[in-house]
Amino acid sequence: MTRLDRPSDEVECRGSTDPVAGVLTAREVPLGGPRAMTVRRTLPQRERTMIGAWCFVDHYGPDAVAETGGMTVAPHPHTGLQTVSWLFTGEIEHRDSAGNHAMVRPGELNLMTAGRGISHSEVSTPDTEILHGAQLWVALPQAERGTDPGFRHFAPDPVEGPGWTARVFLGSLLGSTSPVPTFSPLVGAELLLEPGTSLDLDVDPTHEHGLLLDAGSLRVDGATAGPSDLLHVPLGRTTLRLVAGDDPVRALVLGGEPLGEAIVMFWNFIGSSHDEVAAYRAEWQAQITRDGEVVGDSQEVAEGRFGTVVGDHLAPIPAPVLPNARLKERR
C-alpha cells in the first residue's frame, strides 16, 4: 500500500525509556478519490516512528466495498523496506515489477521486499464485499537496502491454548516459528483471545513490542487499548501479561530489536539521507513521465530502477513534492 496522503513534516524520534506499556492512538487517513477508503494509522507519528524495524502500521475496515469502492492502489514505488500484508476479511490482488502475481487472503502472509527498488499495485477483487485488514512496513538495515526485490507467501498453521489462538507469520512466538527469513530480528503474529482470557506471553527481552488492536479491549501493565490502538511495550520484558476485556480480542503482535541506525523516510521511500531519497523520487518521476505528463497506462512506464508492474494498466501514482526543508533522520 502506498501513502496517498501528503507526508507530514518530518520529525526526529527516539526510542522510549519508559519501563511500562503505553498506548498510541490512530489518526484517520483517506487513501484518495471521491469515495476515499479510510485507514487508521498508528505508525509513524510524533510520539514514535518505529517499533523494532516496524515503521508503518495502517489498519482498515471492515469496509463495505459497495460503499467505499474498496482498494484500488495503482502502481507506485518502494525502496529500503518490506511490505507485510495481512487480511482479516476480503481479497486483494498483488502485482509487482519483479513479475510476482499473488492473491492476498485472510490468515496468509504476503511479504514484498523492495530492497533497491520495486513498484507494485494492490486492488481488491470483484468478489470482495467486505475489506478488513492491516498493511505494515518493515525498514531494512542500511547494509541490506540494496538487496534485490522479492516476494514471499506463507500461510501459518494456527497454534492454540486455553482461550487463545495464534498465527505466527514472522519470527517465533508461543512455540511456533515462521520459515520466512527477515533482515533483522522480528516477530509478527495474529492473536485471538476469548473474553476474559489472561495470557502470559513469553517474549524476547531484546525486542520492543507493539500490539495493534483490531477488536475488543486488551490490558497490559495497567495500560488498556481499544480498537485501532497500538499498545507499545519497551525493551527488557521477558513476559507480557495480556488480559482480554468482556469481548473477543483480535490483535496483531509486532516486535523486534531496535534497528539501531537512522533512516530517512519520505512517501514510499526509505534511504540513508535526504539526497538519496530525493534521487529515488526523481528516478520514479522520470520513469512515469512523458512530455511533462504522467503516462495513462503503467505498461508505458520506462525502464529503470522501479521496473514496470507486469499486467497492470492503471496509471502510475506520481510522488508528492518534497518539503522545502531537508528530510530529518528517524531513529
mmCIF file of C-alpha atoms in Angstrom, residues 49-240:
data_model
loop_
_atom_site.group_PDB
_atom_site.id
_atom_site.type_symbol
_atom_site.label_atom_id
_atom_site.label_comp_id
_atom_site.label_asym_id
_atom_site.label_seq_id
_atom_site.Cartn_x
_atom_site.Cartn_y
_atom_site.Cartn_z
ATOM 1 C CA THR A 49 8.118 6.314 14.376
ATOM 2 C CA MET A 50 9.313 2.726 14.823
ATOM 3 C CA ILE A 51 8.797 -0.358 16.978
ATOM 4 C CA GLY A 52 11.801 -2.533 16.272
ATOM 5 C CA ALA A 53 12.117 -2.230 12.490
ATOM 6 C CA TRP A 54 8.323 -1.878 12.052
ATOM 7 C CA CYS A 55 7.954 1.647 10.679
ATOM 8 C CA PHE A 56 4.427 1.868 9.255
ATOM 9 C CA VAL A 57 1.115 0.487 10.580
ATOM 10 C CA ASP A 58 -2.200 1.011 8.767
ATOM 11 C CA HIS A 59 -5.425 -0.659 9.935
ATOM 12 C CA TYR A 60 -8.570 -0.571 7.803
ATOM 13 C CA GLY A 61 -12.118 -1.886 7.731
ATOM 14 C CA PRO A 62 -14.378 -3.614 7.987
ATOM 15 C CA ASP A 63 -15.399 -1.576 4.926
ATOM 16 C CA ALA A 64 -18.337 -2.349 2.663
ATOM 17 C CA VAL A 65 -16.723 -2.254 -0.774
ATOM 18 C CA ALA A 66 -20.015 -1.232 -2.410
ATOM 19 C CA GLU A 67 -19.875 1.990 -0.368
ATOM 20 C CA THR A 68 -16.135 2.760 -0.235
ATOM 21 C CA GLY A 69 -15.091 1.431 -3.624
ATOM 22 C CA GLY A 70 -12.634 -0.937 -1.982
ATOM 23 C CA MET A 71 -8.893 -0.758 -2.535
ATOM 24 C CA THR A 72 -7.515 0.451 -5.853
ATOM 25 C CA VAL A 73 -3.875 1.358 -5.295
ATOM 26 C CA ALA A 74 -2.245 1.853 -8.689
ATOM 27 C CA PRO A 75 1.451 1.115 -9.382
ATOM 28 C CA HIS A 76 3.761 3.001 -7.043
ATOM 29 C CA PRO A 77 7.410 2.612 -5.950
ATOM 30 C CA HIS A 78 9.217 1.485 -2.805
ATOM 31 C CA THR A 79 12.847 1.354 -1.657
ATOM 32 C CA GLY A 80 14.597 0.169 1.503
ATOM 33 C CA LEU A 81 11.682 -1.651 3.114
ATOM 34 C CA GLN A 82 9.421 -4.693 3.163
ATOM 35 C CA THR A 83 5.632 -4.554 2.921
ATOM 36 C CA VAL A 84 3.666 -7.004 5.073
ATOM 37 C CA SER A 85 0.032 -7.543 4.040
ATOM 38 C CA TRP A 86 -2.352 -9.265 6.460
ATOM 39 C CA LEU A 87 -6.102 -9.571 5.884
ATOM 40 C CA PHE A 88 -8.963 -10.453 8.224
ATOM 41 C CA THR A 89 -11.680 -10.356 5.531
ATOM 42 C CA GLY A 90 -11.699 -9.954 1.741
ATOM 43 C CA GLU A 91 -9.150 -10.494 -1.006
ATOM 44 C CA ILE A 92 -6.577 -8.251 -2.702
ATOM 45 C CA GLU A 93 -4.697 -8.839 -5.947
ATOM 46 C CA HIS A 94 -0.985 -8.032 -5.801
ATOM 47 C CA ARG A 95 1.173 -7.396 -8.884
ATOM 48 C CA ASP A 96 4.756 -6.131 -8.940
ATOM 49 C CA SER A 97 7.613 -5.249 -11.274
ATOM 50 C CA ALA A 98 9.586 -8.357 -10.279
ATOM 51 C CA GLY A 99 6.891 -10.423 -12.014
ATOM 52 C CA ASN A 100 5.063 -11.598 -8.879
ATOM 53 C CA HIS A 101 1.286 -12.004 -9.052
ATOM 54 C CA ALA A 102 -0.479 -13.186 -5.897
ATOM 55 C CA MET A 103 -3.762 -13.039 -4.047
ATOM 56 C CA VAL A 104 -3.741 -11.649 -0.506
ATOM 57 C CA ARG A 105 -6.199 -13.687 1.570
ATOM 58 C CA PRO A 106 -7.167 -13.787 5.269
ATOM 59 C CA GLY A 107 -4.664 -15.537 7.533
ATOM 60 C CA GLU A 108 -1.933 -15.628 4.873
ATOM 61 C CA LEU A 109 1.257 -13.568 4.836
ATOM 62 C CA ASN A 110 2.280 -11.729 1.698
ATOM 63 C CA LEU A 111 5.699 -10.106 2.164
ATOM 64 C CA MET A 112 7.280 -7.994 -0.563
ATOM 65 C CA THR A 113 10.910 -6.913 -0.318
ATOM 66 C CA ALA A 114 11.549 -3.609 -2.068
ATOM 67 C CA GLY A 115 15.304 -3.541 -1.494
ATOM 68 C CA ARG A 116 16.996 -1.368 -4.130
ATOM 69 C CA GLY A 117 13.638 -0.649 -5.783
ATOM 70 C CA ILE A 118 10.334 -2.152 -6.882
ATOM 71 C CA SER A 119 6.885 -0.968 -7.926
ATOM 72 C CA HIS A 120 3.596 -2.740 -7.272
ATOM 73 C CA SER A 121 -0.185 -2.399 -7.227
ATOM 74 C CA GLU A 122 -2.920 -3.655 -4.899
ATOM 75 C CA VAL A 123 -6.556 -3.938 -5.955
ATOM 76 C CA SER A 124 -9.405 -5.605 -4.064
ATOM 77 C CA THR A 125 -11.068 -8.343 -6.128
ATOM 78 C CA PRO A 126 -14.573 -8.012 -7.652
ATOM 79 C CA ASP A 127 -15.936 -10.722 -5.347
ATOM 80 C CA THR A 128 -14.813 -8.886 -2.204
ATOM 81 C CA GLU A 129 -17.775 -7.429 -0.314
ATOM 82 C CA ILE A 130 -16.041 -6.556 2.969
ATOM 83 C CA LEU A 131 -12.407 -5.444 3.170
ATOM 84 C CA HIS A 132 -10.667 -5.580 6.541
ATOM 85 C CA GLY A 133 -7.014 -5.916 7.453
ATOM 86 C CA ALA A 134 -3.648 -4.274 8.064
ATOM 87 C CA GLN A 135 -0.793 -3.040 5.920
ATOM 88 C CA LEU A 136 2.606 -2.937 7.624
ATOM 89 C CA TRP A 137 6.112 -1.855 6.619
ATOM 90 C CA VAL A 138 9.480 -3.000 7.927
ATOM 91 C CA ALA A 139 12.587 -0.844 7.456
ATOM 92 C CA LEU A 140 15.604 -2.709 6.101
ATOM 93 C CA PRO A 141 19.022 -2.238 7.737
ATOM 94 C CA GLN A 142 21.306 0.003 5.694
ATOM 95 C CA ALA A 143 23.526 -2.922 4.689
ATOM 96 C CA GLU A 144 20.509 -4.684 3.139
ATOM 97 C CA ARG A 145 18.758 -1.801 1.387
ATOM 98 C CA GLY A 146 20.462 -2.609 -1.900
ATOM 99 C CA THR A 147 19.166 -6.176 -1.942
ATOM 100 C CA ASP A 148 17.216 -7.496 -4.927
ATOM 101 C CA PRO A 149 13.432 -7.130 -4.789
ATOM 102 C CA GLY A 150 11.458 -10.259 -3.929
ATOM 103 C CA PHE A 151 8.211 -11.749 -2.655
ATOM 104 C CA ARG A 152 7.230 -14.454 -0.168
ATOM 105 C CA HIS A 153 3.882 -16.064 0.652
ATOM 106 C CA PHE A 154 3.227 -18.096 3.803
ATOM 107 C CA ALA A 155 0.033 -19.496 5.358
ATOM 108 C CA PRO A 156 0.820 -20.231 9.043
ATOM 109 C CA ASP A 157 -0.974 -23.032 10.843
ATOM 110 C CA PRO A 158 -2.796 -21.904 13.992
ATOM 111 C CA VAL A 159 -1.450 -22.752 17.445
ATOM 112 C CA GLU A 160 -3.887 -22.881 20.349
ATOM 113 C CA GLY A 161 -4.085 -22.827 24.124
ATOM 114 C CA PRO A 162 -6.693 -22.140 26.816
ATOM 115 C CA GLY A 163 -8.742 -19.228 25.487
ATOM 116 C CA TRP A 164 -6.324 -18.230 22.727
ATOM 117 C CA THR A 165 -5.357 -18.933 19.107
ATOM 118 C CA ALA A 166 -2.364 -17.516 17.259
ATOM 119 C CA ARG A 167 -0.935 -17.497 13.739
ATOM 120 C CA VAL A 168 2.759 -16.605 13.713
ATOM 121 C CA PHE A 169 3.755 -15.175 10.335
ATOM 122 C CA LEU A 170 7.234 -13.814 11.197
ATOM 123 C CA GLY A 171 9.754 -14.873 13.824
ATOM 124 C CA SER A 172 8.912 -17.079 16.821
ATOM 125 C CA LEU A 173 6.160 -16.841 19.419
ATOM 126 C CA LEU A 174 4.083 -19.254 21.518
ATOM 127 C CA GLY A 175 6.130 -22.236 20.357
ATOM 128 C CA SER A 176 5.557 -21.521 16.656
ATOM 129 C CA THR A 177 8.235 -20.351 14.209
ATOM 130 C CA SER A 178 7.754 -18.874 10.744
ATOM 131 C CA PRO A 179 10.087 -20.113 7.985
ATOM 132 C CA VAL A 180 10.098 -16.688 6.310
ATOM 133 C CA PRO A 181 13.532 -15.052 6.702
ATOM 134 C CA THR A 182 13.854 -11.434 7.826
ATOM 135 C CA PHE A 183 16.692 -8.932 7.558
ATOM 136 C CA SER A 184 16.573 -8.042 11.265
ATOM 137 C CA PRO A 185 15.145 -9.931 14.270
ATOM 138 C CA LEU A 186 11.347 -9.594 14.101
ATOM 139 C CA VAL A 187 8.141 -11.169 15.310
ATOM 140 C CA GLY A 188 4.674 -10.851 13.783
ATOM 141 C CA ALA A 189 1.530 -12.786 14.740
ATOM 142 C CA GLU A 190 -2.246 -12.596 14.791
ATOM 143 C CA LEU A 191 -3.631 -13.345 18.254
ATOM 144 C CA LEU A 192 -7.237 -14.173 19.177
ATOM 145 C CA LEU A 193 -8.338 -14.128 22.819
ATOM 146 C CA GLU A 194 -11.672 -15.213 24.223
ATOM 147 C CA PRO A 195 -13.417 -12.748 26.580
ATOM 148 C CA GLY A 196 -11.720 -12.524 29.973
ATOM 149 C CA THR A 197 -8.693 -14.585 28.946
ATOM 150 C CA SER A 198 -5.372 -13.917 30.672
ATOM 151 C CA LEU A 199 -2.275 -14.941 28.735
ATOM 152 C CA ASP A 200 1.335 -14.726 29.889
ATOM 153 C CA LEU A 201 3.146 -14.166 26.627
ATOM 154 C CA ASP A 202 6.845 -15.072 26.744
ATOM 155 C CA VAL A 203 8.819 -12.610 24.611
ATOM 156 C CA ASP A 204 12.422 -11.812 23.742
ATOM 157 C CA PRO A 205 13.736 -9.121 26.145
ATOM 158 C CA THR A 206 15.904 -7.661 23.354
ATOM 159 C CA HIS A 207 12.725 -6.813 21.425
ATOM 160 C CA GLU A 208 10.308 -3.957 21.881
ATOM 161 C CA HIS A 209 6.702 -4.834 21.059
ATOM 162 C CA GLY A 210 3.513 -3.353 19.741
ATOM 163 C CA LEU A 211 0.031 -4.843 19.923
ATOM 164 C CA LEU A 212 -2.366 -3.477 17.302
ATOM 165 C CA LEU A 213 -5.955 -3.954 18.477
ATOM 166 C CA ASP A 214 -8.496 -4.838 15.817
ATOM 167 C CA ALA A 215 -11.370 -5.831 18.095
ATOM 168 C CA GLY A 216 -12.150 -5.901 21.815
ATOM 169 C CA SER A 217 -10.054 -4.355 24.574
ATOM 170 C CA LEU A 218 -6.721 -5.522 25.956
ATOM 171 C CA ARG A 219 -4.840 -4.613 29.139
ATOM 172 C CA VAL A 220 -1.074 -4.860 29.506
ATOM 173 C CA ASP A 221 0.753 -3.444 32.562
ATOM 174 C CA GLY A 222 -2.278 -1.373 33.519
ATOM 175 C CA ALA A 223 -2.495 0.248 30.067
ATOM 176 C CA THR A 224 -5.685 -0.581 28.186
ATOM 177 C CA ALA A 225 -6.004 -0.449 24.400
ATOM 178 C CA GLY A 226 -9.176 -0.439 22.319
ATOM 179 C CA PRO A 227 -9.873 -0.993 18.610
ATOM 180 C CA SER A 228 -7.214 0.541 16.321
ATOM 181 C CA ASP A 229 -4.935 1.482 19.234
ATOM 182 C CA LEU A 230 -1.306 0.392 19.170
ATOM 183 C CA LEU A 231 -0.094 -0.663 22.603
ATOM 184 C CA HIS A 232 3.693 -0.183 22.851
ATOM 185 C CA VAL A 233 5.850 -2.200 25.271
ATOM 186 C CA PRO A 234 9.540 -1.200 25.550
ATOM 187 C CA LEU A 235 12.643 -3.379 25.764
ATOM 188 C CA GLY A 236 13.586 -5.599 28.668
ATOM 189 C CA ARG A 237 10.415 -7.609 29.224
ATOM 190 C CA THR A 238 10.537 -11.411 29.217
ATOM 191 C CA THR A 239 6.795 -11.868 29.765
ATOM 192 C CA LEU A 240 3.778 -9.771 28.841
#
